Coordinates of C-alpha atoms and ligand atoms in Angstrom, one line a residue:
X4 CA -6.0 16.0 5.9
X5 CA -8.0 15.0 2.5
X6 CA -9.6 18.1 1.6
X7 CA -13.5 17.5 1.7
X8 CA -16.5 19.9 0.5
X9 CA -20.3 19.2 0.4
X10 CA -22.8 20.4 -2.1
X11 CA -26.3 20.4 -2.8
X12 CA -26.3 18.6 -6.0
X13 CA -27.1 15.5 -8.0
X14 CA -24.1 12.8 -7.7
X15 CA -25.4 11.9 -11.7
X16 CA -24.4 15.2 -13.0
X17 CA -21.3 15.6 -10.7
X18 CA -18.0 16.7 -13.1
X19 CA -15.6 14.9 -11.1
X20 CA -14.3 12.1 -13.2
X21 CA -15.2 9.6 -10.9
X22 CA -18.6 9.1 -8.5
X23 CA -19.1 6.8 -6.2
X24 CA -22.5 5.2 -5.4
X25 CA -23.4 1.9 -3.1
X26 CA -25.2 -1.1 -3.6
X27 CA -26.8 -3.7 -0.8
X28 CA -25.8 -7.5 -1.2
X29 CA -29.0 -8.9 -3.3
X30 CA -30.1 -5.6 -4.3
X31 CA -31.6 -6.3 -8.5
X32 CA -32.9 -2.6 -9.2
X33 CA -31.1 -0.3 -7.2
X34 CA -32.7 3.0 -5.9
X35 CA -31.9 5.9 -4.5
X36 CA -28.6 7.7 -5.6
X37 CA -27.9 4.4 -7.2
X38 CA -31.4 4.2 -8.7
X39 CA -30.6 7.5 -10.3
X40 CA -27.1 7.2 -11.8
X41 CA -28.5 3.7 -13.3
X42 CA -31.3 5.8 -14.7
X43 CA -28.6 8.3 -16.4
X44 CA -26.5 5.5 -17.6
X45 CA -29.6 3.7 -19.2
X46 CA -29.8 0.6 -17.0
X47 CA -25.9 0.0 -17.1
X48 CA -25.6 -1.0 -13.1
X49 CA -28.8 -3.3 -13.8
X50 CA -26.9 -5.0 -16.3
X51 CA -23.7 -5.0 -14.1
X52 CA -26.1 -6.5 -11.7
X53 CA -27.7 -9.4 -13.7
X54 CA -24.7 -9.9 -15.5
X55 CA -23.4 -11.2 -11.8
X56 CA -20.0 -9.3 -11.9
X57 CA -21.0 -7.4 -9.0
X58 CA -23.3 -8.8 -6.5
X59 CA -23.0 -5.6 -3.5
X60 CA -21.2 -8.3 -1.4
X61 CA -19.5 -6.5 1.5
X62 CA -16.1 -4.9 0.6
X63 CA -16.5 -5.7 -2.7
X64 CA -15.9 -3.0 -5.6
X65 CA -16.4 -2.4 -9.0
X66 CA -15.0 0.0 -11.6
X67 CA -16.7 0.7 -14.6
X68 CA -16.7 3.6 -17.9
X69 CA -19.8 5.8 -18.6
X70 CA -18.7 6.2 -22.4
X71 CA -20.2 9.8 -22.3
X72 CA -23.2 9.3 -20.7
X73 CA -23.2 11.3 -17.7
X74 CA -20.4 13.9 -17.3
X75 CA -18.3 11.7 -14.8
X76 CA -15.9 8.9 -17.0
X77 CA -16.6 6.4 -14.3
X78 CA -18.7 5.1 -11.6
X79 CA -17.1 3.5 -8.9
X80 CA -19.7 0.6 -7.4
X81 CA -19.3 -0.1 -3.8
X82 CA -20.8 -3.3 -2.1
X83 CA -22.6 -2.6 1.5
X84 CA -23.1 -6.3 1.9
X85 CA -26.3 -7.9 3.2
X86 CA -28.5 -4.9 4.7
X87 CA -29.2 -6.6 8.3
X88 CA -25.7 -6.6 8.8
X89 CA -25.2 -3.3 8.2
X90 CA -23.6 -0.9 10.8
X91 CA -22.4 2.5 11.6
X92 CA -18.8 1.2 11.5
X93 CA -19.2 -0.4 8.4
X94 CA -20.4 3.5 7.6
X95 CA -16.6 4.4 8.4
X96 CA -15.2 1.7 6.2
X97 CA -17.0 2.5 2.9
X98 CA -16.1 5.9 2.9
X99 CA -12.5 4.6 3.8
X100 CA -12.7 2.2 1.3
X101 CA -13.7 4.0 -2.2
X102 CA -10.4 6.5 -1.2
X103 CA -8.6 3.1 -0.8
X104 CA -9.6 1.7 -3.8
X105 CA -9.3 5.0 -6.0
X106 CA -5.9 6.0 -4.5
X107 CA -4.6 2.3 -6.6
X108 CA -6.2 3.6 -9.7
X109 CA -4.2 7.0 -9.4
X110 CA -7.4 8.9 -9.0
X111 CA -7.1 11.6 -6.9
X112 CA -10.2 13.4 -6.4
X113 CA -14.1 11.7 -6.8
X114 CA -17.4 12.7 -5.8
X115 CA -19.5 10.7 -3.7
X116 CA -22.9 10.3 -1.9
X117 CA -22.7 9.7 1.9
X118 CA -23.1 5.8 2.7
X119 CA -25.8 4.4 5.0
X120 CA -28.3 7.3 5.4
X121 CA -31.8 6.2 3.2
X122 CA -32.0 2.6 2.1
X123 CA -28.9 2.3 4.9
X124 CA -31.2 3.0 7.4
X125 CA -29.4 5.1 9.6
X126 CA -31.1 9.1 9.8
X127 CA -28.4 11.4 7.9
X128 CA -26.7 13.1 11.2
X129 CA -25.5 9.3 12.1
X130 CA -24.6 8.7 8.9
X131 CA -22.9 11.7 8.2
X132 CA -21.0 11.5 11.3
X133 CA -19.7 8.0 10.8
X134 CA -19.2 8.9 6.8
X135 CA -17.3 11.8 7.4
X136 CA -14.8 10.3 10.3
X137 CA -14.3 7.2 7.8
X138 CA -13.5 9.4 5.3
X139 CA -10.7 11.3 6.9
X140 CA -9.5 8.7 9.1
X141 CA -8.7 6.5 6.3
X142 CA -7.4 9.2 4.1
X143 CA -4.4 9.6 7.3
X144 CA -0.9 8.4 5.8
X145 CA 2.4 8.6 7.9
X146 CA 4.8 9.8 5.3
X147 CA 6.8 12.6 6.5
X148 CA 10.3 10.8 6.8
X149 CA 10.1 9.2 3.1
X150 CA 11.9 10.8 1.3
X151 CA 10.9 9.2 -1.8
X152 CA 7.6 9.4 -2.6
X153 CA 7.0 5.9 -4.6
X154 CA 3.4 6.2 -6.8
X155 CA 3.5 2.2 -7.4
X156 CA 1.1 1.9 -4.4
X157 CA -1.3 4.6 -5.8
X158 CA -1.7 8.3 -5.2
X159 CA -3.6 10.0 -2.3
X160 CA -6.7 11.3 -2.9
X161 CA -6.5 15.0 -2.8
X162 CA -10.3 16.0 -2.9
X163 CA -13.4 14.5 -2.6
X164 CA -16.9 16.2 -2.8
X165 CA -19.5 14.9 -1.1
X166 CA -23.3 15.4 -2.7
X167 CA -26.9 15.0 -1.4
X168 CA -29.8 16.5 -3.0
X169 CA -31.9 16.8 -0.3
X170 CA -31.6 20.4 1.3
X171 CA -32.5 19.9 4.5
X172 CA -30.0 16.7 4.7
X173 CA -27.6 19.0 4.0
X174 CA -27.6 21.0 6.4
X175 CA -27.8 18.2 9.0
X176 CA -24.8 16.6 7.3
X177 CA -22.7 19.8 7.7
X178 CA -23.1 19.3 11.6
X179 CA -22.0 15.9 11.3
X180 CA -18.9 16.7 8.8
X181 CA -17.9 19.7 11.6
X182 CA -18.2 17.0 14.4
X183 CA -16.7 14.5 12.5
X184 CA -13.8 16.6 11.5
X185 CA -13.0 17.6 14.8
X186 CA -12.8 14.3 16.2
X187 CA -11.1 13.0 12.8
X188 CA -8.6 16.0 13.7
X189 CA -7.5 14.7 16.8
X190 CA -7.1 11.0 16.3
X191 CA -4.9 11.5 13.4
X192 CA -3.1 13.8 16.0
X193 CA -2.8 11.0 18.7
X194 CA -1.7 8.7 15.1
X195 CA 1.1 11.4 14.5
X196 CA 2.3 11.7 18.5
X197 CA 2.0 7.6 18.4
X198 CA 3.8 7.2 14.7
X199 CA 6.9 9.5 15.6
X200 CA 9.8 7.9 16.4
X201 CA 10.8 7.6 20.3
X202 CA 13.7 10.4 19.6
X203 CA 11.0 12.9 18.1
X204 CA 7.8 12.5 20.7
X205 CA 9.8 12.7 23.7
X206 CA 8.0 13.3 27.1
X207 CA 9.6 16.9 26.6
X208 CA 7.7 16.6 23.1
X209 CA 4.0 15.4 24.2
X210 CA 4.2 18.5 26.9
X211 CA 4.4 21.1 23.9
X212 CA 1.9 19.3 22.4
X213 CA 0.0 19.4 25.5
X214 CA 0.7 22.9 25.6
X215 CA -0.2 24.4 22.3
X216 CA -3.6 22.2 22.9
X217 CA -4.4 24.5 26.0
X218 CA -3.3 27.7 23.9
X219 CA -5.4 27.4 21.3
X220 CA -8.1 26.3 23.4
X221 CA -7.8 28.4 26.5
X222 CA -7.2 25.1 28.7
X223 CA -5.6 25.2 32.4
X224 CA -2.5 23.0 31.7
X225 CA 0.4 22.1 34.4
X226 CA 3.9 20.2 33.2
X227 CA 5.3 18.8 36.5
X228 CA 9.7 18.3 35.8
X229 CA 11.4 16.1 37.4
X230 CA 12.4 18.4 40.7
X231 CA 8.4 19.0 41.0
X232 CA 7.7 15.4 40.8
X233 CA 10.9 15.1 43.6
X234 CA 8.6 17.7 46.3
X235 CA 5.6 16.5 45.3
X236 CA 6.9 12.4 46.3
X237 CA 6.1 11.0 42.5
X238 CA 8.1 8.1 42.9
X239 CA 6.8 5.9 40.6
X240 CA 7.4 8.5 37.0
X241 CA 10.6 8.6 39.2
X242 CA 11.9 5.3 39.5
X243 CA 10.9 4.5 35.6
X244 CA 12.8 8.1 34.8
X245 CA 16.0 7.3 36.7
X246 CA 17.7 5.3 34.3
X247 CA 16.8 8.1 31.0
X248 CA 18.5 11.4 30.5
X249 CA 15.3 12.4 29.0
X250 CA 13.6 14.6 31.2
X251 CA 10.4 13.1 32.2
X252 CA 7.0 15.2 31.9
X253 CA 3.9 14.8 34.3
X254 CA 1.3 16.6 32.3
X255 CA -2.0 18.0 33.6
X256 CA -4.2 19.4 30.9
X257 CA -8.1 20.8 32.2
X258 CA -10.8 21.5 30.0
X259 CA -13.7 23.0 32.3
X260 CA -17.1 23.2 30.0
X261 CA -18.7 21.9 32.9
X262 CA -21.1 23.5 35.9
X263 CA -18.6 25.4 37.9
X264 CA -18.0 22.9 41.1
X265 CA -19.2 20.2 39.3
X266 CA -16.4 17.2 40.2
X267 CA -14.3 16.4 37.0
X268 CA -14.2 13.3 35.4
X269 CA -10.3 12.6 35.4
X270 CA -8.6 10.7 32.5
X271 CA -4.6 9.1 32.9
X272 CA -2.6 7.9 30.3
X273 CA 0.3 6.0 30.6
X274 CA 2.8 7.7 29.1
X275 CA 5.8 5.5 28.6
X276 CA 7.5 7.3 25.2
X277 CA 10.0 4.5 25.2
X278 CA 9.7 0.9 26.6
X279 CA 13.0 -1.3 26.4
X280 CA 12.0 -2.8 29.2
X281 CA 14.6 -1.1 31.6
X282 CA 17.5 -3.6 33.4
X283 CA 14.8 -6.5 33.1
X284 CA 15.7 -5.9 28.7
X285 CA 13.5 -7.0 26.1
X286 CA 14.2 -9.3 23.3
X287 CA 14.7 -7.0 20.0
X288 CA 12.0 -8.3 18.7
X289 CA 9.1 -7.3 21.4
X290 CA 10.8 -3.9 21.7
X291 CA 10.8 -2.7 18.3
X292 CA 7.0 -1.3 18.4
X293 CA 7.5 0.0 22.1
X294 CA 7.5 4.0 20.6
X295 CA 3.8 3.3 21.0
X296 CA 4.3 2.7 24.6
X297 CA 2.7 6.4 25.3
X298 CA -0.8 5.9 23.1
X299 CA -2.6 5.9 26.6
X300 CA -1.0 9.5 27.3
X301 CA -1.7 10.8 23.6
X302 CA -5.1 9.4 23.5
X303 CA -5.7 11.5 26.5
X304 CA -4.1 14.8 25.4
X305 CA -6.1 14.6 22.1
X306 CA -9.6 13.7 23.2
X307 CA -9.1 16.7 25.2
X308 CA -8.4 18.6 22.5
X309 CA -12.0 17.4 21.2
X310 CA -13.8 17.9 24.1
X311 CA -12.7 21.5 24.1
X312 CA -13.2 21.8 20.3
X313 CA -16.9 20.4 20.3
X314 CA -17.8 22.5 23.8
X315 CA -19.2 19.4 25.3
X316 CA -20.6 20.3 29.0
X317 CA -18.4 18.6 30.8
X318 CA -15.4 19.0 33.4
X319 CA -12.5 16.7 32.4
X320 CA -8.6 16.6 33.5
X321 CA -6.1 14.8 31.3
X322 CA -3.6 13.3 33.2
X323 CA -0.1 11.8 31.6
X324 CA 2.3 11.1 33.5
X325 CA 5.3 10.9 31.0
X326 CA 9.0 9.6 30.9
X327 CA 11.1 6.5 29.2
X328 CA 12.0 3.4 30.6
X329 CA 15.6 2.8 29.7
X330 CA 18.8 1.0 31.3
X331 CA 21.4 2.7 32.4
X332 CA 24.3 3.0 34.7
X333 CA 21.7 4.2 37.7
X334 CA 18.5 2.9 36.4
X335 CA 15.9 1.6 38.9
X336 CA 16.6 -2.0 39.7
X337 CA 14.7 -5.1 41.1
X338 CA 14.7 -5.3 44.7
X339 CA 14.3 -1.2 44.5
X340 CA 11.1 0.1 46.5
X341 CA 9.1 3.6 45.2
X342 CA 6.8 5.3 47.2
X343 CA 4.0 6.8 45.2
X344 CA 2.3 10.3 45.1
X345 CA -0.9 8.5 47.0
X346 CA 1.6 6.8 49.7
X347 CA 1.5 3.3 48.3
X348 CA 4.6 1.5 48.2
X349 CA 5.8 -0.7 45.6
X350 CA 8.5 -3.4 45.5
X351 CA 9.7 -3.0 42.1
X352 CA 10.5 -7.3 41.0
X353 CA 10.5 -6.3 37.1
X354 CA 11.6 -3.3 35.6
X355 CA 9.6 -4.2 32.4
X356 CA 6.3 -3.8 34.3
X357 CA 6.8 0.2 34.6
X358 CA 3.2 1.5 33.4
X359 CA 2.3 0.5 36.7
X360 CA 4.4 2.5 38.5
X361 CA 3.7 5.9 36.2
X362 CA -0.1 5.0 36.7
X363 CA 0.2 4.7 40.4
X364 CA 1.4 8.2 40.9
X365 CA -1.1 9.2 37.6
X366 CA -4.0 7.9 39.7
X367 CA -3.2 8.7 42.9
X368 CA -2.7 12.6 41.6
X369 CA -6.3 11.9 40.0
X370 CA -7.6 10.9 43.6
X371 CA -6.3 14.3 45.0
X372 CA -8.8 16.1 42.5
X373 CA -11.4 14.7 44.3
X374 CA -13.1 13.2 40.7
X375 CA -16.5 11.7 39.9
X376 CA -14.6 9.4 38.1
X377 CA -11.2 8.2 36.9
X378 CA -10.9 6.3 33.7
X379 CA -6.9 5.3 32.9
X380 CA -5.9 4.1 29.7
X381 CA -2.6 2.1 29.2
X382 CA -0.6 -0.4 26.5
X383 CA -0.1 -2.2 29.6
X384 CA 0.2 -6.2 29.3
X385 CA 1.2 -8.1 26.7
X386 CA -1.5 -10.2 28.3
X387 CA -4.2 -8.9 27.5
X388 CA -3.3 -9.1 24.0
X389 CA -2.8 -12.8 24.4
X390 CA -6.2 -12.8 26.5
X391 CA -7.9 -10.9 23.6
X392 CA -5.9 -10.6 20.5
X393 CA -5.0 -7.4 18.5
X394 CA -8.0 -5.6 18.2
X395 CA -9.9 -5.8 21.4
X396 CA -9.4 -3.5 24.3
X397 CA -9.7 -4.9 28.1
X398 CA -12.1 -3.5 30.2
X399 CA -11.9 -3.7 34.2
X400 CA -12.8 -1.8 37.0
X401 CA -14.6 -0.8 40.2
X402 CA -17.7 0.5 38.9
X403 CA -20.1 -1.7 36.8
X404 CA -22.0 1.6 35.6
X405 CA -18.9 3.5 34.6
X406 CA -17.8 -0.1 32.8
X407 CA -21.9 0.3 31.2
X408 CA -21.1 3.2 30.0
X409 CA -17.6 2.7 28.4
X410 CA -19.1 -0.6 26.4
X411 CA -21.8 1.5 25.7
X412 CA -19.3 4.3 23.8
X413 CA -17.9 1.4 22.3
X414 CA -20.6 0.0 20.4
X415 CA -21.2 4.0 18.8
X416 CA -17.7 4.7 18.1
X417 CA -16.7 1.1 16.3
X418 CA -14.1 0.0 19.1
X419 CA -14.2 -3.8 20.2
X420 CA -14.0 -3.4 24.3
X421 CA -14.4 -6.2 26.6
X422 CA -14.5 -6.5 30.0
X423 CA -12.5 -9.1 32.1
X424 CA -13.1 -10.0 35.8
X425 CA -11.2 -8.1 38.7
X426 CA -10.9 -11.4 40.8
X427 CA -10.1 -10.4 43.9
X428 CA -8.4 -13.6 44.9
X429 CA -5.6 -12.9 42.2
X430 CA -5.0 -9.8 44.5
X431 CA -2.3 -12.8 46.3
X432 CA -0.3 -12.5 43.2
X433 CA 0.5 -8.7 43.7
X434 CA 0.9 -9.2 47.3
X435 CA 4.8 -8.1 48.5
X436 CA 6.5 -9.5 52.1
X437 CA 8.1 -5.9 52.4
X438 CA 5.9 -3.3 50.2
X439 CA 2.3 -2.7 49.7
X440 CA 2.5 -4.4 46.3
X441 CA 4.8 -5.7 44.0
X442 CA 5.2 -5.0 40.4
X443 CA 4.3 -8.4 38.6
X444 CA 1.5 -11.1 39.8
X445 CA 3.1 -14.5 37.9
X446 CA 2.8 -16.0 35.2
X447 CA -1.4 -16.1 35.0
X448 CA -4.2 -13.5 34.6
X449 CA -1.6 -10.9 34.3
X450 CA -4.1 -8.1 32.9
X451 CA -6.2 -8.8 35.5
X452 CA -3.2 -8.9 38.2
X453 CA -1.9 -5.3 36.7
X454 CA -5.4 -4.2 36.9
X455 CA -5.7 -5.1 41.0
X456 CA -2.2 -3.2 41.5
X457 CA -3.7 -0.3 40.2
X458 CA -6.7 -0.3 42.1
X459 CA -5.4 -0.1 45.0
X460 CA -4.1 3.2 44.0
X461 CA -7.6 4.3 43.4
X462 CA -9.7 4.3 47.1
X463 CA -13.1 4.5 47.2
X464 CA -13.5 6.8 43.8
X465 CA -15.6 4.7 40.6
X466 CA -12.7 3.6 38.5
X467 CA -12.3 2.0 35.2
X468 CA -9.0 0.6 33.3
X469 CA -8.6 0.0 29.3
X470 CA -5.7 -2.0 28.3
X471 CA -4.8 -1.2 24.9
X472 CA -1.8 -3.2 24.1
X473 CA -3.2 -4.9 21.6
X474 CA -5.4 -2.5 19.5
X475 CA -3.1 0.6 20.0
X476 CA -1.0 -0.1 16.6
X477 CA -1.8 -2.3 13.9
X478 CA 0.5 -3.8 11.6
X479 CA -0.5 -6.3 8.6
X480 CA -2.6 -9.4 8.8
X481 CA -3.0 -12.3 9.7
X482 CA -3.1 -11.1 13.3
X483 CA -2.9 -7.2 12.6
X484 CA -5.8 -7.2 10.6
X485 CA -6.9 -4.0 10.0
X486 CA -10.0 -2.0 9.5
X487 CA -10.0 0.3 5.7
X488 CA -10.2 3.6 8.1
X489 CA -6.9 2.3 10.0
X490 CA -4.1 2.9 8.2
X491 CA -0.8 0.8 9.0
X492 CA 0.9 2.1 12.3
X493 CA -1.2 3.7 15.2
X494 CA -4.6 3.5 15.1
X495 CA -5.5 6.7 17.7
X496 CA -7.9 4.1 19.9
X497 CA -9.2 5.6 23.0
X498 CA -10.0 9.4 21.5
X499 CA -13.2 8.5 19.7
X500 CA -13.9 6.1 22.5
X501 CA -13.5 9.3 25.4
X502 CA -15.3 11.6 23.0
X503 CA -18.5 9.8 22.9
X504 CA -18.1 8.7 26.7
X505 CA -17.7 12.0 28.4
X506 CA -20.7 13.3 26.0
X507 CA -23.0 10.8 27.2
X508 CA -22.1 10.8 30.6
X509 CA -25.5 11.4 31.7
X510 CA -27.4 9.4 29.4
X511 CA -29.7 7.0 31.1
X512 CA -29.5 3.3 30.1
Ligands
LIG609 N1 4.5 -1.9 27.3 C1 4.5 -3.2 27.8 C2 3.2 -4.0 27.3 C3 3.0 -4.1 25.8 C4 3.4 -5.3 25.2 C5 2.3 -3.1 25.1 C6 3.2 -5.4 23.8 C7 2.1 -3.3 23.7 C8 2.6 -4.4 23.1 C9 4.6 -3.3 29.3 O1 5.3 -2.3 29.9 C10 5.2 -4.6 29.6 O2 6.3 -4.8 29.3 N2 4.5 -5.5 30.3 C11 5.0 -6.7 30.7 C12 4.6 -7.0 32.2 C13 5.3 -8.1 32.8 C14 6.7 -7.9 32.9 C15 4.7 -8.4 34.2 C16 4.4 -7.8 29.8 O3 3.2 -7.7 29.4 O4 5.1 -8.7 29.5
LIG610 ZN1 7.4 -2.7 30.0
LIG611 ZN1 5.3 -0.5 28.9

């Protein structure tokens, strides 16, 4: 990760060769941080400003020399757009965005003033939190197979030092940069597990990972193989597993900060580490992304990782259940029937709809923990992507507070989350004339149809499902579009998002 430091300081007299400071859209005679550099410079952003060359227009930036006036050679102006439509994400993306811009100027270490707090509106722990996050989330590259490191795209930015001159804000913002870091940490973590190749992040793979977490972290972690899954009647990781000669992983990692006996809040990701679809194949084309067919599993592991690391009172069990989906010369075929670890059966129509199956047995193991809650998170439907594009996670469920409260964790952590209706009338589509349920619901609604398979796996216990098909990787616009703190590739959704959850879990509201 970038290295970062904060000072007490002036960002005027910083020695860095390049400071960044911000402007509001409409903004004549800037104040603050701003206020001040102008002041050093003799009125030169004023001028900048009247001139009309940079108007503090959202996203918009501006480059500019000093000629020896204060010790830094240039100020880099950074537009916050109009001030009421200012928000803690866009927080995030200006600290993303000045390491964006600089790393094409071949600048590789600035100092800055943290976005947003003051004239931004927001106190400085808010502020500092979302500043800090943008900042290393956006500073995340995927390099390590390149073998050639090209510098006609820029160079990274190695260091950035962040100043305030207020004291007592910084000490408040060295909370947020710990928290920030932490949760920065493991979403960049889930980004690497997502990012490796399908050969590297086996199911064998995500279990060490899942097991150095609980090392260095004193978790309670179980890795079920494929003979425990066989006593314990998994028969859904099973059926998906039969056609791989990967060894599929069912991995069960507890963090207990909680009240001893308090019932834990239980999380399952689907962890499918390759899709091709299985016998029912899928064209090249929608199969060449499906490495990031395990994001619900990594998001999971990881945002267990920053529960532990920020102590957050809470009792919480990560469940993945883990394995490829591949053809083969015994692979699970249509027609085939798997019983599940709750007892449900399921007529198996399309081997292509497998995160279903792996969820089924994920949930029903959840049920057995007798949880106050189960929250499962899943690249699940292609549907739901054409239901809500490429950004925006599906929300469904039993439980209209638990929903509440996962919008609610959205709206704080920058995620777009929306919910779609659990009809029960498209509960038809799932129904099977010689198992519980079948595997596919037609050709309409088929989030919402995926959604009703996997409640019936869930009983009576609150229950809430996030589809990420569609925001789990990004790519390059038009449709990909992509936020200056997400990096091409995966984006890590989901470990923010649990993070803020399972922390406000007994807010009121
Ligand atoms: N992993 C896919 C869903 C997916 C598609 C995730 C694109 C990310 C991007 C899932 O296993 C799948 O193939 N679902 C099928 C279900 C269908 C066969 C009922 C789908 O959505 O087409
Ligand atoms: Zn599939
Ligand atoms: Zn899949």
């Amino acid at each position: 990760m970038v290295q970062v430091s904060l000072q007490k300081g002036a960002i005027e007299a910083a020695k860095d060769k390049v400071i960044v400071v911000n402007l509001f859209e409409g903004v004549a005679k800037p104040g603050g941080a701003t206020g001040a550099v102008d002041k050093a410079l003799g009125g030169m952003i004023s001028e900048i400003i009247s001139s009309g060359d940079f108007k503090g227009e959202w996203g918009q930036t501006y480059l500019f020399r000093t000629f020896g006036k204060i010790p830094a050679e240039r100020v880099l102006l950074l537009g916050l757009g109009k001030q009421k439509e200012f928000t803690k994400d866009r927080i995030r993306e200006a600290a993303a965005k000045s390491s964006n811009v600089l790393k094409k100027a071949k600048i590789t270490a600035y100092s800055t003033i943290v976005h947003g707090a003051g004239i931004g509106g927001f106190d400085a722990q808010t502020a500092g939190e979302a500043f800090f996050e943008g900042l290393y989330l956006g500073a995340y590259s995927f390099d390590r197979y390149k073998t050639e490191k090209k510098e006609e795209n820029g160079v990274p930015v190695e260091k950035v030092t962040v100043l305030e001159r207020d004291g007592n804000k910084v000490r408040i913002l060295e909370k947020s940069w710990a928290r920030a870091k932490i949760l920065a940490e493991a979403t960049n973590l889930c980004r690497d597990l997502v990012n490796l190749p399908a050969q590297e992040a086996t199911p064998t793979y995500l279990a060490s990972v899942a097991q150095r977490i609980a090392k260095e972290n004193k978790l309670k972690i179980t890795v079920y193989s494929r003979e425990e899954m066989q006593k314990l009647g998994m028969g859904g990781v099973l059926g998906v597993a039969q056609g791989s000669a990967e060894p599929p992983k069912f991995i069960v990692l507890e963090y207990g900060g909680g009240r001893k006996g308090e019932k834990p809040i239980c999380l399952v990701g689907k962890g499918i580490t390759f899709d091709s679809g299985g016998l029912s194949l899928k064209p090249w084309d929608f199969m060449v992304d499906m490495k990031e067919d395990m994001s619900g599993a990594a998001a999971v592991i990881c945002s267990i990782q920053a529960l532990a690391r920020l102590k957050v009172k809470a009792n919480v069990i990560g469940i993945a259940p883990c394995t490829e989906n591949l053809p083969s010369a015994r692979p699970l075929k249509p027609g085939d029937i798997l019983k599940t670890f709750g007892g449900k059966t399921i007529e198996v129509l399309n081997t292509d709809a497998e995160g279903r199956l792996v969820l089924s047995d994920g949930l029903g193991y959840a049920c057995s923990r007798d949880p106050q809650a189960i929250v499962d998170i899943a690249t699940l439907t292609g549907a739901c992507m054409v239901a809500l594009g490429r950004k925006a996670t599906g929300v469904m469920g039993t439980d209209q507070k638990l929903i509440r409260k996962i919008l609610k964790a959205s709206g704080q952590t920058g995620d777009q989350v929306w919910q779609l209706p659990l009809y029960d009338e498209l509960s038809e589509q799932v129904k099977s004339n010689v198992a519980d349920v079948k595997n596919v619901g037609g050709r309409y609604g088929g989030a919402i149809t995926a959604a009703l398979l996997l409640k019936k796996m869930v009983g009576d216990f609150p229950w809430a499902h996030l589809d990420i098909a569609g925001p789990a990787f990004t790519d390059l616009a038009p449709d990909g579009i992509k936020k200056e703190y997400q990096p091409v590739g995966a984006t890590g959704v989901g470990v923010r998002l649990f993070v803020n959850l399972v922390e406000n879990w007994n807010t009121k509201g």
